[in-house]
Coordinates of C-alpha atoms and ligand atoms in Angstrom, one line a residue:
X46 CA 68.1 17.6 6.0
X47 CA 66.8 19.4 2.9
X48 CA 67.9 23.0 2.2
X49 CA 65.6 25.1 0.1
X50 CA 66.5 28.0 -2.2
X51 CA 63.8 30.4 -3.4
X52 CA 64.8 32.6 -6.4
X53 CA 62.6 35.7 -6.8
X54 CA 61.7 35.5 -3.1
X55 CA 60.5 39.2 -2.8
X56 CA 57.8 38.9 -5.4
X57 CA 54.1 38.3 -4.9
X58 CA 54.3 34.5 -4.7
X59 CA 57.9 34.3 -3.4
X60 CA 57.3 36.3 -0.3
X61 CA 54.3 34.2 0.7
X62 CA 56.0 31.0 -0.2
X63 CA 59.1 31.7 1.9
X64 CA 57.0 32.6 4.9
X65 CA 54.9 29.4 4.5
X66 CA 57.8 27.1 3.9
X67 CA 59.5 28.4 7.1
X68 CA 56.4 27.7 9.1
X69 CA 55.8 24.4 7.4
X70 CA 59.3 23.1 7.8
X71 CA 60.5 24.6 11.1
X72 CA 63.7 22.5 11.1
X73 CA 64.8 23.3 7.5
X74 CA 66.8 26.2 6.2
X75 CA 64.8 28.2 3.6
X76 CA 67.2 30.6 1.8
X77 CA 65.4 33.5 0.2
X78 CA 67.1 35.3 -2.7
X79 CA 66.3 38.1 -5.1
X80 CA 67.9 40.7 -7.3
X81 CA 66.3 43.4 -5.0
X82 CA 67.5 44.2 -1.5
X83 CA 65.3 42.8 1.2
X84 CA 63.5 44.7 3.9
X85 CA 61.3 41.7 4.6
X86 CA 63.6 38.8 5.3
X87 CA 66.4 39.8 7.7
X88 CA 67.8 36.3 8.1
X89 CA 68.6 33.6 5.5
X90 CA 68.4 36.1 2.6
X91 CA 71.1 36.4 -0.1
X92 CA 71.3 38.8 -3.1
X93 CA 71.2 36.8 -6.3
X94 CA 70.9 37.9 -9.9
X95 CA 70.1 34.4 -11.4
X96 CA 71.3 35.5 -14.8
X97 CA 74.8 35.1 -13.1
X98 CA 75.3 31.4 -13.5
X99 CA 78.6 31.3 -11.5
X100 CA 77.0 33.0 -8.5
X101 CA 73.9 30.8 -8.7
X102 CA 76.1 27.7 -8.7
X103 CA 78.2 29.1 -5.8
X104 CA 75.1 29.7 -3.7
X105 CA 73.7 26.2 -4.4
X106 CA 77.1 24.6 -3.5
X107 CA 77.9 26.8 -0.5
X108 CA 74.5 26.3 1.1
X109 CA 74.2 22.6 0.0
X110 CA 70.9 23.4 -1.6
X111 CA 68.7 20.3 -2.3
X112 CA 65.4 22.0 -3.5
X113 CA 65.1 25.1 -5.7
X114 CA 61.9 27.1 -6.2
X115 CA 62.5 29.3 -9.3
X116 CA 60.0 32.3 -9.3
X117 CA 61.9 35.0 -11.1
X118 CA 60.3 36.1 -14.4
X119 CA 58.9 39.0 -16.3
X120 CA 55.1 38.6 -16.4
X121 CA 52.6 38.8 -19.3
X122 CA 51.7 42.5 -19.5
X123 CA 55.2 43.8 -18.7
X124 CA 56.6 41.3 -21.1
X125 CA 54.7 42.7 -24.1
X126 CA 56.5 46.0 -23.7
X127 CA 59.9 44.4 -24.3
X128 CA 59.2 41.1 -26.1
X129 CA 62.8 40.1 -26.9
X130 CA 64.2 41.1 -23.5
X131 CA 61.4 39.1 -21.9
X132 CA 62.1 36.0 -23.9
X133 CA 65.9 36.3 -23.3
X134 CA 65.5 36.9 -19.5
X135 CA 62.8 34.3 -18.8
X136 CA 64.6 31.6 -20.8
X137 CA 68.1 32.4 -19.5
X138 CA 66.9 32.3 -15.9
X139 CA 65.2 29.0 -16.2
X140 CA 68.0 27.3 -18.2
X141 CA 70.5 28.5 -15.6
X142 CA 68.4 27.1 -12.8
X143 CA 68.0 23.7 -14.6
X144 CA 71.7 23.4 -15.5
X145 CA 73.0 24.6 -12.2
X146 CA 70.7 22.2 -10.4
X147 CA 71.8 19.3 -12.6
X148 CA 75.5 20.1 -12.1
X149 CA 75.2 20.6 -8.4
X150 CA 73.0 17.5 -7.7
X151 CA 69.9 19.4 -6.6
X152 CA 67.2 16.8 -5.8
X153 CA 64.0 18.8 -6.7
X154 CA 63.2 21.9 -8.8
X155 CA 59.9 23.9 -9.0
X156 CA 58.9 25.8 -12.1
X157 CA 55.9 28.1 -12.1
X158 CA 54.1 27.9 -15.4
X159 CA 50.9 29.8 -16.1
X160 CA 47.4 29.8 -17.8
X161 CA 49.2 32.0 -20.3
X162 CA 50.5 28.9 -22.1
X163 CA 47.0 28.5 -23.6
X164 CA 45.8 30.5 -26.6
X165 CA 43.0 30.6 -29.1
X166 CA 43.2 26.8 -29.9
X167 CA 42.4 25.7 -26.4
X168 CA 38.8 25.1 -25.2
X169 CA 38.0 28.1 -23.0
X170 CA 35.8 26.4 -20.5
X171 CA 37.5 23.9 -18.2
X172 CA 40.6 23.9 -20.4
X173 CA 42.0 20.4 -20.2
X174 CA 45.5 19.4 -19.2
X175 CA 46.5 18.4 -22.7
X176 CA 44.9 21.3 -24.6
X177 CA 46.9 22.6 -27.6
X178 CA 49.4 25.3 -26.6
X179 CA 49.5 28.4 -28.8
X180 CA 50.3 31.3 -26.4
X181 CA 49.5 34.8 -27.4
X182 CA 52.3 36.5 -25.4
X183 CA 56.0 36.2 -25.3
X184 CA 55.6 35.4 -21.6
X185 CA 53.3 32.5 -22.5
X186 CA 55.8 31.3 -25.1
X187 CA 58.5 31.3 -22.5
X188 CA 56.3 29.4 -20.1
X189 CA 55.3 26.8 -22.7
X190 CA 59.0 26.3 -23.8
X191 CA 60.0 26.3 -20.1
X192 CA 57.6 23.4 -19.4
X193 CA 59.2 21.4 -22.2
X194 CA 62.7 22.1 -20.9
X195 CA 61.6 20.8 -17.5
X196 CA 60.3 17.6 -19.1
X197 CA 63.6 17.3 -21.0
X198 CA 65.8 17.6 -17.9
X199 CA 63.6 15.0 -16.2
X200 CA 63.7 12.6 -19.1
X201 CA 67.4 13.1 -20.0
X202 CA 69.0 13.7 -16.6
X203 CA 66.5 12.4 -14.1
X204 CA 66.3 15.9 -12.5
X205 CA 63.0 15.9 -10.5
X206 CA 61.4 19.0 -12.0
X207 CA 57.8 19.7 -10.9
X208 CA 55.5 22.5 -12.2
X209 CA 52.1 24.1 -11.9
X210 CA 50.2 26.3 -14.3
X211 CA 49.1 29.0 -11.8
X212 CA 46.0 30.9 -12.6
X213 CA 46.0 34.7 -11.7
X214 CA 47.1 34.8 -8.1
X215 CA 45.3 37.1 -5.7
X216 CA 46.8 38.1 -2.3
X217 CA 47.4 41.1 -0.2
X218 CA 50.9 40.6 1.0
X219 CA 52.9 42.0 -1.9
X220 CA 51.7 43.6 -5.1
X221 CA 52.1 41.5 -8.2
X222 CA 54.5 42.7 -10.8
X223 CA 53.3 43.3 -14.3
X224 CA 50.6 40.7 -15.0
X225 CA 47.3 40.8 -16.8
X226 CA 45.4 39.4 -13.8
X227 CA 46.8 42.1 -11.5
X228 CA 43.6 44.1 -11.7
X229 CA 42.1 41.5 -9.3
X230 CA 44.6 42.6 -6.6
X231 CA 44.7 46.4 -7.3
X232 CA 40.9 46.6 -7.2
X233 CA 40.9 45.6 -3.5
X234 CA 43.4 48.3 -2.5
X235 CA 41.1 51.0 -4.0
X236 CA 37.9 49.5 -2.5
X237 CA 39.5 49.5 1.0
X238 CA 40.8 53.0 0.5
X239 CA 37.2 53.9 -0.5
X240 CA 38.3 55.2 -3.8
X241 CA 37.0 54.4 -7.3
X242 CA 38.8 51.9 -9.5
X243 CA 39.6 52.1 -13.2
X244 CA 39.8 48.6 -14.6
X245 CA 42.0 47.8 -17.7
X246 CA 39.9 44.8 -18.6
X247 CA 36.3 44.7 -19.9
X248 CA 33.7 44.0 -17.3
X249 CA 32.7 40.6 -18.7
X250 CA 36.3 39.1 -19.0
X251 CA 36.2 35.9 -17.1
X252 CA 39.6 34.6 -16.1
X253 CA 40.8 31.7 -13.9
X254 CA 42.1 33.0 -10.5
X255 CA 43.3 31.6 -7.2
X256 CA 43.7 33.0 -3.7
X257 CA 47.4 33.0 -2.8
X258 CA 47.1 30.5 0.1
X259 CA 45.7 28.0 -2.3
X260 CA 48.5 28.6 -4.8
X261 CA 51.1 28.2 -2.0
X262 CA 49.5 25.0 -0.7
X263 CA 49.3 23.6 -4.2
X264 CA 53.0 24.2 -4.6
X265 CA 53.9 22.5 -1.3
X266 CA 51.6 19.5 -2.0
X267 CA 53.1 19.0 -5.4
X268 CA 56.7 19.2 -4.1
X269 CA 55.9 16.8 -1.3
X270 CA 54.1 14.2 -3.4
X271 CA 55.9 10.9 -3.9
X272 CA 57.8 10.8 -7.2
X273 CA 55.6 7.9 -8.4
X274 CA 52.5 10.1 -8.2
X275 CA 53.9 12.8 -10.6
X276 CA 52.7 11.7 -14.0
X277 CA 52.9 15.2 -15.6
X278 CA 56.4 16.5 -16.1
X279 CA 55.5 19.5 -18.3
X280 CA 53.2 21.3 -15.9
X281 CA 49.9 20.6 -14.0
X282 CA 46.7 22.5 -14.6
X283 CA 45.2 23.6 -11.2
X284 CA 41.8 25.1 -10.9
X285 CA 40.8 27.8 -8.4
X286 CA 37.9 30.2 -8.9
X287 CA 36.8 32.0 -12.1
X288 CA 35.2 35.5 -12.2
X289 CA 34.9 38.6 -14.3
X290 CA 35.7 42.2 -13.1
X291 CA 31.9 42.7 -12.9
X292 CA 31.4 39.7 -10.6
X293 CA 34.3 40.7 -8.4
X294 CA 33.0 44.2 -8.1
X295 CA 29.6 42.8 -7.0
X296 CA 31.3 40.7 -4.4
X297 CA 33.3 43.7 -3.1
X298 CA 30.1 45.8 -3.0
X299 CA 28.7 43.4 -0.3
X300 CA 31.4 45.1 1.8
X301 CA 31.6 48.6 0.3
X302 CA 28.1 49.3 -1.4
X303 CA 29.3 52.7 -2.7
X304 CA 32.3 51.2 -4.5
X305 CA 32.5 52.3 -8.2
X306 CA 34.5 50.8 -11.1
X307 CA 35.0 52.5 -14.5
X308 CA 36.2 50.4 -17.5
X309 CA 39.0 51.6 -19.7
X310 CA 40.3 48.4 -21.5
X311 CA 43.9 48.7 -22.8
X312 CA 46.3 46.2 -24.5
X313 CA 45.9 43.8 -21.6
X314 CA 42.3 43.1 -22.7
X315 CA 43.7 41.4 -25.8
X316 CA 46.0 39.3 -23.8
X317 CA 43.2 38.2 -21.4
X318 CA 40.8 37.5 -24.3
X319 CA 43.2 34.7 -25.5
X320 CA 43.2 33.0 -22.1
X321 CA 40.9 30.3 -20.7
X322 CA 37.8 31.2 -18.6
X323 CA 38.3 28.2 -16.3
X324 CA 40.7 25.3 -15.9
X325 CA 40.2 21.6 -15.5
X326 CA 42.4 20.5 -12.6
X327 CA 41.2 16.9 -12.4
X328 CA 44.5 15.3 -13.2
X329 CA 46.2 17.2 -10.4
X330 CA 43.3 16.2 -8.2
X331 CA 43.7 12.5 -9.1
X332 CA 47.5 12.4 -9.0
X333 CA 48.4 14.3 -5.8
X334 CA 45.1 15.4 -4.3
X335 CA 44.8 19.0 -5.5
X336 CA 41.7 20.9 -4.1
X337 CA 41.2 24.6 -3.9
X338 CA 39.8 26.0 -0.6
X339 CA 38.8 29.6 -1.6
X340 CA 35.7 30.5 -3.6
X341 CA 34.9 34.1 -4.6
X342 CA 33.2 35.0 -1.4
X343 CA 36.0 33.7 0.8
X344 CA 38.7 35.3 -1.3
X345 CA 36.9 38.7 -1.2
X346 CA 36.4 38.5 2.6
X347 CA 40.0 37.5 3.2
X348 CA 41.4 40.2 1.0
X349 CA 39.3 42.9 2.5
X350 CA 40.0 42.0 6.1
X351 CA 43.7 41.6 5.3
X352 CA 43.9 45.1 3.8
X353 CA 41.7 46.7 6.5
X354 CA 44.0 45.2 9.1
X355 CA 47.1 46.5 7.4
X356 CA 45.7 50.0 7.1
X357 CA 44.8 49.9 10.8
X358 CA 48.3 48.7 11.7
X359 CA 49.8 51.5 9.6
X360 CA 47.7 54.1 11.3
X361 CA 48.6 52.8 14.7
X362 CA 52.3 52.9 14.0
X363 CA 52.2 56.3 12.2
Ligands
NAD667 P1 56.8 39.0 -9.2 O1 57.1 39.8 -10.4 O2 56.0 39.5 -8.1 O3 58.2 38.5 -8.6 C1 59.3 38.1 -9.3 C2 60.5 38.4 -8.5 O4 61.7 37.9 -9.2 C3 60.8 39.8 -8.1 O5 60.9 40.0 -6.7 C4 62.0 40.2 -8.8 O6 62.8 41.2 -8.2 C5 62.7 38.9 -9.0 N1 63.7 38.8 -10.1 C6 63.6 39.4 -11.3 N2 64.7 39.2 -12.0 C7 65.5 38.5 -11.2 C8 66.8 37.9 -11.4 N3 67.5 38.2 -12.6 N4 67.4 37.2 -10.5 C9 66.7 37.0 -9.3 N5 65.5 37.5 -9.0 C10 64.9 38.2 -10.0 O7 56.2 37.6 -9.8 P2 55.2 36.7 -9.0 O8 53.8 37.2 -9.3 O9 55.6 36.4 -7.6 O10 55.3 35.4 -9.9 C11 56.3 34.4 -9.5 C12 56.3 33.3 -10.7 O11 55.0 32.8 -10.8 C13 56.7 33.9 -12.0 O12 57.5 33.0 -12.7 C14 55.4 34.1 -12.7 O13 55.5 33.9 -14.1 C15 54.6 32.9 -12.1 N6 53.2 33.1 -12.2 C16 52.6 34.1 -11.4 C17 51.2 34.3 -11.5 C18 50.6 35.4 -10.7 O14 49.4 35.7 -10.9 N7 51.3 36.1 -9.8 C19 50.4 33.5 -12.3 C20 51.0 32.5 -13.1 C21 52.4 32.3 -13.0
LIG668 N1 49.0 36.3 -13.5 C1 49.9 36.1 -14.6 C2 49.9 37.3 -15.5 O1 48.9 37.9 -15.6 C3 49.6 34.9 -15.4 O2 50.7 34.1 -15.5 O3 50.9 37.5 -16.2

């Protein structure tokens, strides 16, 4: 029986992934771990600072872990505040996960890469799988290097490393931590609270995005695919939905016609300006059947209903 370890389980993607994996594989143990204490997962949770290689290895051995999902990282915008610390942390975490997995005989490892691996030399529209990588952030550099380390461990040691280049992920479970695409989550909180929103990107900045359920299903599908179907060992492009702040605001106004957005672009605009507008996910589609289910309308409706429901529950329990 496979035993799963999720590192960085209390983050935006980790918390949704743990819940989905537990539903999806009712018989399997899914061990959640994070450097923060958990109020969310009361069972099968362990404290883990994955910079501590000895502890990481102990947990893998003690729990007989066979699959690792490594989600801990500093994201793009937060990363630009402390570039050297970001490089050191992101690389250290990933190299620890790879090496501990190799030493302990883990069967499969998941690495989340990002659209941030692309820069000015990639075609912006439908950016292809094999576009040139010249990232414009330390975060993007760590993801591009991380992809190649994954490929190296696969080629050299046969470690079954699989990876996706997530677009900006939008969901209402947990707030994202320090990304450039975070505006697309924060905007919904303000809309549902019937407050105005100040956007840190320009209104016409189109970025590739994805509703969190699509991101989680892509992860599970990729990890479940037969080994022979995985032809890309750096990281797969996956396409979701692309929109600008202006287009997202228009979609939200179908629900809240009075909703107002002001624009005050900051340093994150420059990061976003270097990223693709949309992604070509056709290789993931051909290799293991990738297909997104959420367009802008469905994403907007799901976010608004999710946040409205949460506010209602909070009022009832207050
Ligand atoms: P997040 O910041 O919400 O969560 C990261 C989690 O890692 C946090 O709970 C944090 O406490 C934990 N963590 C930090 N340092 C740790 C350490 N030393 N040991 C153990 N845990 C530690 O991030 P997220 O949005 O959930 O993203 C998860 C992964 O997906 C990241 O690698 C990110 O780069 C990648 N990704 C995210 C997006 C997105 O839009 N959210 C897009 C592309 C790629
Ligand atoms: N959503 C992420 C970020 O903005 C992209 O990896 O940092």
